[in-house]
Amino acid sequence: MPQKITILKYIKILPVITFLFIGLQTTNAQKVKIDGVAVVVGKNIVLDSDIAKFKQEVELRSEGKVTFTKCEMLEELMQQKLLSHHAVIDSITVTDDEINMSVERSVEYFASQFGSVDKAIKAYGFNDLDDLKAELYNVQKENKLVEKEQNKITEKVDVTPEEVRLYYNGLKKDGELPEFTAEVELAQIVLNAEPTKEENDKVIAELNQLKQEILDGASFRMKAVINSKDPGVTQNGGRMEVTKESNFIKEFKEVSFQLDLNQISEPFKTAFGYHIIQLHEIKGNTRVVSHILLQPEIPESRLKETQDKLESIKQDIKDGKITFDEAVKKYSMDDDSKNNAGLILNPYTGESKFDLTRMDPAFYARVNDLKTGEMTDVFYDENREGLKMYKFILMKERTDTHTADIVQDYVKIQDLALKKKKEETIEKWSKDKIKDTYIKISEDHASCKFEKNWKKDANK
């Protein structure tokens, strides 16, 4: 088992750099050297190891294009700790729901980076998914405090059209107008390949048989490990803790809270398939349960039938028999896009625009060559719940890489001007707060030259 990696507890919003965590494998000798306290800011500390990890994270995520000195890294971390310290002083609070949502997004990010959650867990040296989530919970709690403190500091900051114009002209005069990368706006029509009634009935019967075998004395855990289609069963044997605030699907939570101690539920359906649940413990507002998930098979004939139907819908659009928007309303089975003219939202920004340079490689390959108004071929896909489907994608709008233009890109330039003004506001806030905050810098870093007066020199 590799050494567990402590997650750096900082996500920088404004103007600080954003990151989650990195792995820094170290020998025992290195650990003795790097685990000293570099700085104390209020009641928060920055370790020497934090600086090293932050440096590696920045270099990895920028693909070596961004480098900072050790002192510059330390100042960024001190800024983060200053915000975190004053968030507590200002009575900033965050809810479990907020933290858990961020934890789930982080887990999804790691899964996409490593290919699976299991690979991420192994790479960072955690014992299992629960171990990873517990560490992420602490990280995201501090991240949310920092984010809310920044929002509090800048809540009244805004920019006028004149300020936007002056900002743009300043960049243009200095030859510093940014290049905006190619962006696309995409829409889709989705048909789910749904199981037949016979397949649903077969799965329900299998779950009822498993339930009876467990009631007759069989181990729920072993039945889950052998039969359940839940990918997490190898780590937890189907066992998990459920609260009403946790990120479990609605039907799963409802059944968990309806059971009596040791009771096994009837088979019930969610977006993931069919389940049975057994309640093991009641700990206040928490239910400790085990579950078995089975998913109905989709016959090849049903898959082909779904594909052919969608091919026919696409052809009707091309022939002008129906518009794309009309087809979305009439046929599409994707709940997230159906009521939004089929628009696909970027999961990282919540907006309808996708940066082509940051798109998932498989997605990029499908849409990169499309012109506005063109559609992809019909293709097969599955979501994280294992739902099988066919879909095709329409290129609604495409903007190629270009130098910023005040007319074409006003909203983006406005956003940049606002960010700059917020950064300046936070910088001013920081300089004021440093004066009133306890700060102790270790001798190893006393020679650092900082932009802000962290050393509280009288002549600054």
Short mmCIF file of C-alpha atoms in Angstrom, two decimals:
data_model
loop_
_atom_site.label_atom_id
_atom_site.label_comp_id
_atom_site.label_asym_id
_atom_site.label_seq_id
_atom_site.Cartn_x
_atom_site.Cartn_y
_atom_site.Cartn_z
CA MET A 1 0.00 0.00 0.00
CA PRO A 2 1.57 3.36 -0.98
CA GLN A 3 1.80 6.13 1.57
CA LYS A 4 -1.56 7.91 1.92
CA ILE A 5 -1.34 11.39 0.43
CA THR A 6 -2.59 14.25 2.57
CA ILE A 7 -4.86 16.38 0.41
CA LEU A 8 -3.93 20.02 0.21
CA LYS A 9 -6.78 21.96 1.69
CA TYR A 10 -6.99 24.81 -0.73
CA ILE A 11 -9.06 25.65 -3.80
CA LYS A 12 -8.20 29.17 -4.85
CA ILE A 13 -11.08 31.23 -6.24
CA LEU A 14 -9.91 34.84 -6.56
CA PRO A 15 -7.12 35.61 -7.19
CA VAL A 16 -5.53 32.45 -5.93
CA ILE A 17 -4.70 29.39 -8.05
CA THR A 18 -7.23 26.54 -8.13
CA PHE A 19 -6.33 22.93 -7.38
CA LEU A 20 -7.57 19.82 -5.60
CA PHE A 21 -4.65 17.72 -4.45
CA ILE A 22 -1.57 15.99 -5.72
CA GLY A 23 0.44 12.95 -4.75
CA LEU A 24 3.97 13.49 -3.54
CA GLN A 25 5.69 10.20 -2.76
CA THR A 26 8.46 10.68 -0.20
CA THR A 27 11.02 8.58 1.60
CA ASN A 28 11.14 8.57 5.39
CA ALA A 29 14.23 10.76 5.30
CA GLN A 30 12.45 13.28 3.10
CA LYS A 31 9.41 13.28 5.39
CA VAL A 32 11.53 14.32 8.37
CA LYS A 33 12.88 17.22 6.38
CA ILE A 34 9.67 18.52 4.76
CA ASP A 35 7.09 18.08 7.50
CA GLY A 36 8.15 21.15 9.47
CA VAL A 37 5.89 24.18 9.97
CA ALA A 38 6.71 26.84 7.39
CA VAL A 39 4.26 29.54 8.48
CA VAL A 40 1.50 30.14 11.00
CA VAL A 41 -1.33 32.45 9.88
CA GLY A 42 -3.84 33.06 12.67
CA LYS A 43 -4.72 29.56 13.85
CA ASN A 44 -3.78 27.94 10.54
CA ILE A 45 -0.45 26.43 9.54
CA VAL A 46 1.37 25.81 6.27
CA LEU A 47 3.74 22.84 6.26
CA ASP A 48 6.91 22.63 4.20
CA SER A 49 5.35 19.58 2.56
CA ASP A 50 2.35 21.71 1.51
CA ILE A 51 4.64 24.01 -0.44
CA ALA A 52 6.27 21.12 -2.27
CA LYS A 53 2.91 19.55 -3.10
CA PHE A 54 1.46 22.85 -4.29
CA LYS A 55 4.46 23.44 -6.55
CA GLN A 56 4.11 20.02 -8.12
CA GLU A 57 0.35 20.46 -8.55
CA VAL A 58 0.74 23.77 -10.39
CA GLU A 59 3.42 22.37 -12.68
CA LEU A 60 1.41 19.24 -13.45
CA ARG A 61 -1.84 21.03 -14.18
CA SER A 62 -0.15 23.68 -16.33
CA GLU A 63 1.88 20.99 -18.15
CA GLY A 64 5.07 22.74 -17.11
CA LYS A 65 4.04 26.10 -18.60
CA VAL A 66 3.67 27.77 -15.19
CA THR A 67 6.45 27.72 -12.61
CA PHE A 68 6.82 29.54 -9.30
CA THR A 69 9.61 29.87 -6.80
CA LYS A 70 9.25 28.25 -3.39
CA CYS A 71 8.66 31.69 -1.85
CA GLU A 72 5.94 32.54 -4.39
CA MET A 73 4.24 29.24 -3.63
CA LEU A 74 4.42 29.96 0.09
CA GLU A 75 2.82 33.39 -0.36
CA GLU A 76 -0.09 31.87 -2.29
CA LEU A 77 -0.68 29.41 0.53
CA MET A 78 -0.42 32.14 3.15
CA GLN A 79 -3.06 34.11 1.29
CA GLN A 80 -5.32 31.07 1.35
CA LYS A 81 -4.83 30.58 5.08
CA LEU A 82 -5.51 34.26 5.72
CA LEU A 83 -8.89 33.93 4.00
CA SER A 84 -9.67 30.71 5.84
CA HIS A 85 -8.76 32.22 9.22
CA HIS A 86 -10.98 35.27 8.74
CA ALA A 87 -13.87 33.20 7.39
CA VAL A 88 -14.08 31.62 10.84
CA ILE A 89 -13.79 35.01 12.55
CA ASP A 90 -16.59 36.34 10.32
CA SER A 91 -18.83 33.38 11.30
CA ILE A 92 -18.98 32.01 7.76
CA THR A 93 -20.73 28.64 7.74
CA VAL A 94 -21.14 25.85 5.20
CA THR A 95 -23.68 23.02 5.17
CA ASP A 96 -23.07 19.30 4.81
CA ASP A 97 -25.03 19.35 1.54
CA GLU A 98 -22.68 21.95 0.05
CA ILE A 99 -19.62 20.01 1.11
CA ASN A 100 -20.95 16.65 -0.05
CA MET A 101 -21.82 18.03 -3.48
CA SER A 102 -18.25 19.27 -3.86
CA VAL A 103 -16.92 15.93 -2.66
CA GLU A 104 -18.94 14.09 -5.31
CA ARG A 105 -17.71 16.46 -8.03
CA SER A 106 -14.14 15.87 -6.89
CA VAL A 107 -14.60 12.09 -7.00
CA GLU A 108 -16.03 12.37 -10.52
CA TYR A 109 -13.06 14.52 -11.54
CA PHE A 110 -10.56 11.95 -10.22
CA ALA A 111 -12.44 9.15 -11.95
CA SER A 112 -12.22 11.02 -15.27
CA GLN A 113 -8.50 11.73 -14.77
CA PHE A 114 -7.49 8.20 -13.78
CA GLY A 115 -10.07 6.19 -15.71
CA SER A 116 -11.91 4.98 -12.61
CA VAL A 117 -12.39 5.81 -8.93
CA ASP A 118 -10.57 2.60 -7.94
CA LYS A 119 -7.47 3.67 -9.88
CA ALA A 120 -7.51 7.10 -8.21
CA ILE A 121 -7.84 5.49 -4.76
CA LYS A 122 -4.87 3.25 -5.49
CA ALA A 123 -2.75 6.05 -6.97
CA TYR A 124 -3.17 8.25 -3.90
CA GLY A 125 -2.83 5.46 -1.37
CA PHE A 126 -6.29 5.54 0.21
CA ASN A 127 -7.86 2.41 1.65
CA ASP A 128 -11.21 2.71 -0.12
CA LEU A 129 -13.78 5.20 -1.41
CA ASP A 130 -15.01 6.06 2.09
CA ASP A 131 -11.42 6.86 3.12
CA LEU A 132 -11.01 9.16 0.11
CA LYS A 133 -14.36 10.89 0.72
CA ALA A 134 -13.55 11.46 4.39
CA GLU A 135 -10.35 13.27 3.43
CA LEU A 136 -12.10 15.21 0.68
CA TYR A 137 -14.80 16.28 3.13
CA ASN A 138 -12.23 18.14 5.24
CA VAL A 139 -10.65 19.66 2.15
CA GLN A 140 -13.90 20.88 0.67
CA LYS A 141 -15.11 22.28 3.98
CA GLU A 142 -12.16 24.66 4.06
CA ASN A 143 -12.52 25.37 0.34
CA LYS A 144 -16.12 26.45 0.84
CA LEU A 145 -15.17 28.68 3.77
CA VAL A 146 -12.56 30.41 1.63
CA GLU A 147 -14.93 30.78 -1.31
CA LYS A 148 -17.64 32.33 0.86
CA GLU A 149 -15.18 34.69 2.52
CA GLN A 150 -14.04 35.87 -0.92
CA ASN A 151 -17.66 36.34 -1.98
CA LYS A 152 -18.32 38.34 1.19
CA ILE A 153 -15.34 40.60 0.50
CA THR A 154 -16.36 41.23 -3.12
CA GLU A 155 -20.18 41.08 -2.88
CA LYS A 156 -20.62 44.78 -3.70
CA VAL A 157 -17.98 44.91 -6.45
CA ASP A 158 -19.30 45.56 -9.95
CA VAL A 159 -18.09 47.12 -13.21
CA THR A 160 -19.75 49.75 -15.38
CA PRO A 161 -19.76 49.63 -19.21
CA GLU A 162 -17.23 52.48 -19.14
CA GLU A 163 -14.91 50.46 -16.91
CA VAL A 164 -15.20 47.51 -19.32
CA ARG A 165 -14.33 49.76 -22.24
CA LEU A 166 -11.33 51.25 -20.42
CA TYR A 167 -10.15 47.79 -19.43
CA TYR A 168 -10.39 46.54 -23.03
CA ASN A 169 -8.66 49.62 -24.48
CA GLY A 170 -5.88 49.24 -21.92
CA LEU A 171 -5.25 45.66 -22.97
CA LYS A 172 -5.37 46.65 -26.64
CA LYS A 173 -2.93 49.54 -26.15
CA ASP A 174 -0.46 47.27 -24.36
CA GLY A 175 -0.80 44.52 -26.95
CA GLU A 176 -2.21 42.18 -24.30
CA LEU A 177 -5.63 41.31 -25.72
CA PRO A 178 -6.33 37.66 -24.84
CA GLU A 179 -6.90 34.87 -27.33
CA PHE A 180 -10.27 33.21 -26.79
CA THR A 181 -10.21 29.52 -27.66
CA ALA A 182 -12.70 27.79 -29.92
CA GLU A 183 -16.07 27.31 -28.23
CA VAL A 184 -19.08 25.26 -29.20
CA GLU A 185 -22.72 25.03 -28.16
CA LEU A 186 -24.21 21.57 -28.57
CA ALA A 187 -27.66 19.99 -28.41
CA GLN A 188 -28.70 16.36 -28.43
CA ILE A 189 -31.57 13.96 -28.95
CA VAL A 190 -31.45 10.81 -26.84
CA LEU A 191 -33.45 7.59 -26.96
CA ASN A 192 -33.04 5.14 -24.09
CA ALA A 193 -32.86 1.44 -24.87
CA GLU A 194 -35.24 0.24 -22.20
CA PRO A 195 -35.52 -3.38 -21.03
CA THR A 196 -38.58 -5.45 -21.83
CA LYS A 197 -41.19 -6.26 -19.17
CA GLU A 198 -39.92 -9.84 -19.20
CA GLU A 199 -36.38 -8.72 -18.31
CA ASN A 200 -37.68 -6.48 -15.50
CA ASP A 201 -39.76 -9.31 -14.09
CA LYS A 202 -36.77 -11.65 -14.27
CA VAL A 203 -34.61 -9.28 -12.18
CA ILE A 204 -37.36 -8.78 -9.59
CA ALA A 205 -37.70 -12.55 -9.26
CA GLU A 206 -33.92 -12.92 -8.79
CA LEU A 207 -33.93 -10.30 -6.03
CA ASN A 208 -36.85 -11.99 -4.28
CA GLN A 209 -34.91 -15.28 -4.42
CA LEU A 210 -31.81 -13.62 -2.94
CA LYS A 211 -33.95 -12.04 -0.22
CA GLN A 212 -35.39 -15.42 0.74
CA GLU A 213 -31.94 -17.03 0.85
CA ILE A 214 -30.72 -14.25 3.17
CA LEU A 215 -33.78 -14.68 5.41
CA ASP A 216 -32.93 -18.40 5.51
CA GLY A 217 -29.47 -17.61 6.89
CA ALA A 218 -27.25 -16.71 3.92
CA SER A 219 -24.79 -13.82 4.29
CA PHE A 220 -26.10 -10.56 2.78
CA ARG A 221 -22.50 -9.44 2.22
CA MET A 222 -21.56 -12.57 0.26
CA LYS A 223 -24.73 -12.39 -1.83
CA ALA A 224 -23.92 -8.74 -2.61
CA VAL A 225 -20.30 -9.47 -3.54
CA ILE A 226 -21.34 -12.34 -5.83
CA ASN A 227 -24.44 -10.79 -7.41
CA SER A 228 -24.58 -7.00 -7.07
CA LYS A 229 -23.84 -4.79 -10.06
CA ASP A 230 -22.80 -1.89 -7.80
CA PRO A 231 -19.10 -1.24 -8.66
CA GLY A 232 -18.39 -0.23 -5.05
CA VAL A 233 -19.37 -3.66 -3.72
CA THR A 234 -15.77 -4.91 -3.84
CA GLN A 235 -14.81 -2.31 -1.23
CA ASN A 236 -17.87 -2.20 1.00
CA GLY A 237 -19.74 -5.45 0.41
CA GLY A 238 -22.82 -3.39 -0.38
CA ARG A 239 -22.74 -1.76 3.07
CA MET A 240 -23.07 2.03 3.43
CA GLU A 241 -24.26 4.83 5.68
CA VAL A 242 -27.25 6.90 4.55
CA THR A 243 -28.50 10.25 5.83
CA LYS A 244 -31.35 12.36 4.48
CA GLU A 245 -28.76 14.94 3.40
CA SER A 246 -26.43 12.49 1.65
CA ASN A 247 -26.04 12.28 -2.09
CA PHE A 248 -27.95 9.01 -2.56
CA ILE A 249 -30.77 8.83 -5.06
CA LYS A 250 -34.18 9.83 -3.63
CA GLU A 251 -35.86 6.40 -3.77
CA PHE A 252 -32.87 4.75 -2.06
CA LYS A 253 -33.01 7.16 0.88
CA GLU A 254 -36.77 6.82 1.21
CA VAL A 255 -36.63 3.03 1.46
CA SER A 256 -33.65 3.14 3.86
CA PHE A 257 -35.64 5.27 6.31
CA GLN A 258 -38.82 3.20 6.04
CA LEU A 259 -37.26 -0.09 7.18
CA ASP A 260 -37.26 -1.55 10.68
CA LEU A 261 -34.05 -2.89 12.17
CA ASN A 262 -32.79 -6.00 10.25
CA GLN A 263 -35.74 -5.78 7.83
CA ILE A 264 -35.09 -6.46 4.13
CA SER A 265 -37.02 -4.35 1.64
CA GLU A 266 -39.10 -5.54 -1.29
CA PRO A 267 -37.35 -5.04 -4.66
CA PHE A 268 -37.61 -1.41 -5.78
CA LYS A 269 -36.53 0.54 -8.82
CA THR A 270 -34.18 3.52 -9.21
CA ALA A 271 -32.35 4.98 -12.19
CA PHE A 272 -29.56 2.47 -11.49
CA GLY A 273 -31.76 -0.65 -11.69
CA TYR A 274 -33.55 -2.74 -9.05
CA HIS A 275 -32.44 -3.04 -5.41
CA ILE A 276 -33.11 -4.76 -2.13
CA ILE A 277 -31.90 -3.12 1.10
CA GLN A 278 -31.37 -4.46 4.61
CA LEU A 279 -31.21 -2.07 7.57
CA HIS A 280 -28.42 -2.99 10.05
CA GLU A 281 -28.11 -0.03 12.43
CA ILE A 282 -29.88 3.20 13.38
CA LYS A 283 -27.40 5.84 14.56
CA GLY A 284 -29.36 9.04 15.19
CA ASN A 285 -30.16 10.45 11.75
CA THR A 286 -27.97 7.87 10.02
CA ARG A 287 -29.05 4.50 8.68
CA VAL A 288 -26.44 1.77 8.14
CA VAL A 289 -27.70 -0.42 5.31
CA SER A 290 -26.57 -3.01 2.78
CA HIS A 291 -27.97 -3.29 -0.71
CA ILE A 292 -27.87 -5.53 -3.75
CA LEU A 293 -28.30 -3.97 -7.19
CA LEU A 294 -29.36 -5.92 -10.27
CA GLN A 295 -29.86 -4.45 -13.74
CA PRO A 296 -32.13 -5.93 -16.42
CA GLU A 297 -30.44 -7.09 -19.60
CA ILE A 298 -31.23 -5.21 -22.80
CA PRO A 299 -31.75 -7.65 -25.71
CA GLU A 300 -29.80 -6.93 -28.91
CA SER A 301 -33.12 -6.66 -30.71
CA ARG A 302 -34.19 -3.80 -28.41
CA LEU A 303 -30.85 -2.01 -28.93
CA LYS A 304 -31.20 -2.29 -32.72
CA GLU A 305 -34.81 -1.12 -32.57
CA THR A 306 -33.78 1.99 -30.59
CA GLN A 307 -30.91 2.77 -32.98
CA ASP A 308 -33.13 2.43 -36.07
CA LYS A 309 -35.81 4.68 -34.58
CA LEU A 310 -33.28 7.42 -33.85
CA GLU A 311 -31.77 7.12 -37.35
CA SER A 312 -35.28 7.68 -38.72
CA ILE A 313 -35.79 10.78 -36.52
CA LYS A 314 -32.46 12.23 -37.67
CA GLN A 315 -33.41 11.64 -41.33
CA ASP A 316 -36.75 13.40 -40.81
CA ILE A 317 -34.87 16.43 -39.47
CA LYS A 318 -32.54 16.44 -42.48
CA ASP A 319 -35.52 16.12 -44.85
CA GLY A 320 -37.29 19.07 -43.18
CA LYS A 321 -40.24 16.99 -41.98
CA ILE A 322 -39.62 18.14 -38.40
CA THR A 323 -37.29 20.70 -36.81
CA PHE A 324 -34.61 19.70 -34.36
CA ASP A 325 -36.34 21.56 -31.52
CA GLU A 326 -39.65 19.86 -32.29
CA ALA A 327 -37.94 16.47 -32.35
CA VAL A 328 -36.34 17.14 -28.97
CA LYS A 329 -39.73 17.87 -27.41
CA LYS A 330 -41.44 14.92 -29.07
CA TYR A 331 -38.83 12.19 -28.76
CA SER A 332 -35.82 12.94 -26.55
CA MET A 333 -35.65 10.99 -23.28
CA ASP A 334 -32.85 12.93 -21.59
CA ASP A 335 -34.40 14.80 -18.67
CA ASP A 336 -31.52 17.28 -18.32
CA SER A 337 -31.70 18.61 -21.89
CA LYS A 338 -35.24 17.82 -23.09
CA ASN A 339 -36.79 20.99 -21.67
CA ASN A 340 -33.90 23.16 -22.81
CA ALA A 341 -34.11 22.63 -26.59
CA GLY A 342 -31.69 19.71 -26.20
CA LEU A 343 -28.83 21.92 -24.99
CA ILE A 344 -25.99 20.03 -23.30
CA LEU A 345 -24.63 21.85 -20.25
CA ASN A 346 -20.94 21.85 -19.44
CA PRO A 347 -20.69 19.89 -16.12
CA TYR A 348 -17.74 22.00 -14.96
CA THR A 349 -19.22 25.45 -15.61
CA GLY A 350 -22.97 24.87 -15.68
CA GLU A 351 -23.10 26.85 -18.95
CA SER A 352 -23.94 25.74 -22.48
CA LYS A 353 -20.53 26.68 -23.95
CA PHE A 354 -17.72 24.12 -24.22
CA ASP A 355 -14.06 25.01 -24.68
CA LEU A 356 -12.87 22.64 -27.41
CA THR A 357 -9.37 22.49 -25.93
CA ARG A 358 -10.72 21.21 -22.59
CA MET A 359 -13.32 18.79 -23.84
CA ASP A 360 -13.26 15.08 -23.08
CA PRO A 361 -11.17 13.48 -25.88
CA ALA A 362 -13.91 11.07 -26.98
CA PHE A 363 -16.49 13.88 -27.05
CA TYR A 364 -14.03 16.15 -28.90
CA ALA A 365 -13.47 13.54 -31.61
CA ARG A 366 -17.21 13.38 -32.30
CA VAL A 367 -17.86 17.12 -32.66
CA ASN A 368 -14.57 18.77 -33.64
CA ASP A 369 -15.16 18.60 -37.40
CA LEU A 370 -18.79 19.70 -37.28
CA LYS A 371 -19.87 23.04 -38.71
CA THR A 372 -22.81 25.02 -37.33
CA GLY A 373 -26.03 23.16 -38.09
CA GLU A 374 -24.37 19.78 -38.73
CA MET A 375 -25.17 16.60 -36.77
CA THR A 376 -23.06 13.64 -35.68
CA ASP A 377 -23.85 10.07 -36.63
CA VAL A 378 -26.17 8.21 -34.28
CA PHE A 379 -24.01 6.52 -31.64
CA TYR A 380 -24.32 4.28 -28.59
CA ASP A 381 -23.67 5.58 -25.06
CA GLU A 382 -24.15 4.70 -21.39
CA ASN A 383 -24.49 6.97 -18.37
CA ARG A 384 -22.98 6.38 -14.93
CA GLU A 385 -26.12 4.53 -13.81
CA GLY A 386 -25.58 2.00 -16.60
CA LEU A 387 -28.54 3.25 -18.68
CA LYS A 388 -28.02 2.27 -22.34
CA MET A 389 -28.98 4.77 -25.01
CA TYR A 390 -28.48 6.04 -28.54
CA LYS A 391 -28.02 9.71 -29.34
CA PHE A 392 -26.84 12.21 -31.92
CA ILE A 393 -25.51 15.72 -31.40
CA LEU A 394 -26.21 18.97 -33.24
CA MET A 395 -23.62 21.74 -33.52
CA LYS A 396 -25.83 24.70 -32.60
CA GLU A 397 -23.10 27.29 -32.60
CA ARG A 398 -19.34 27.36 -33.13
CA THR A 399 -16.83 30.15 -32.51
CA ASP A 400 -13.25 29.55 -33.64
CA THR A 401 -10.13 30.72 -31.80
CA HIS A 402 -9.75 34.51 -32.11
CA THR A 403 -8.34 37.63 -30.50
CA ALA A 404 -10.74 39.29 -28.08
CA ASP A 405 -13.19 41.73 -29.68
CA ILE A 406 -15.22 44.22 -27.62
CA VAL A 407 -18.41 43.62 -29.64
CA GLN A 408 -18.24 39.87 -30.18
CA ASP A 409 -16.86 39.07 -26.73
CA TYR A 410 -18.33 41.81 -24.53
CA VAL A 411 -19.63 39.42 -21.86
CA LYS A 412 -16.26 37.66 -21.57
CA ILE A 413 -14.36 40.94 -21.41
CA GLN A 414 -16.82 42.22 -18.82
CA ASP A 415 -16.16 39.07 -16.78
CA LEU A 416 -12.39 39.58 -17.02
CA ALA A 417 -12.72 43.22 -15.95
CA LEU A 418 -14.89 42.20 -12.99
CA LYS A 419 -12.43 39.50 -11.94
CA LYS A 420 -9.58 41.99 -12.05
CA LYS A 421 -11.53 44.46 -9.91
CA LYS A 422 -12.38 41.70 -7.42
CA GLU A 423 -8.73 40.66 -7.28
CA GLU A 424 -7.75 44.21 -6.49
CA THR A 425 -10.42 44.35 -3.77
CA ILE A 426 -9.14 41.14 -2.17
CA GLU A 427 -5.55 42.38 -2.39
CA LYS A 428 -6.50 45.55 -0.52
CA TRP A 429 -8.45 43.51 2.06
CA SER A 430 -5.47 41.20 2.54
CA LYS A 431 -3.02 44.04 3.15
CA ASP A 432 -5.32 45.45 5.82
CA LYS A 433 -5.96 42.10 7.52
CA ILE A 434 -2.29 41.12 7.62
CA LYS A 435 -1.70 44.01 10.03
CA ASP A 436 -4.17 42.55 12.58
CA THR A 437 -3.44 38.83 12.11
CA TYR A 438 -0.87 36.76 13.99
CA ILE A 439 1.75 35.60 11.48
CA LYS A 440 4.92 33.67 12.25
CA ILE A 441 7.35 32.71 9.48
CA SER A 442 9.97 30.01 10.18
CA GLU A 443 13.67 30.79 9.93
CA ASP A 444 13.93 28.60 6.81
CA HIS A 445 11.67 31.04 4.96
CA ALA A 446 12.70 34.31 6.62
CA SER A 447 14.77 35.32 3.59
CA CYS A 448 11.75 35.18 1.23
CA LYS A 449 10.76 38.44 -0.43
CA PHE A 450 6.97 38.71 -0.50
CA GLU A 451 4.67 41.09 -2.39
CA LYS A 452 2.64 41.70 0.75
CA ASN A 453 4.02 42.72 4.12
CA TRP A 454 3.73 39.29 5.78
CA LYS A 455 6.84 40.03 7.85
CA LYS A 456 5.21 43.27 9.07
CA ASP A 457 8.30 45.37 8.44
CA ALA A 458 7.91 48.86 9.88
CA ASN A 459 9.28 50.55 6.73
CA LYS A 460 6.62 49.04 4.45
#
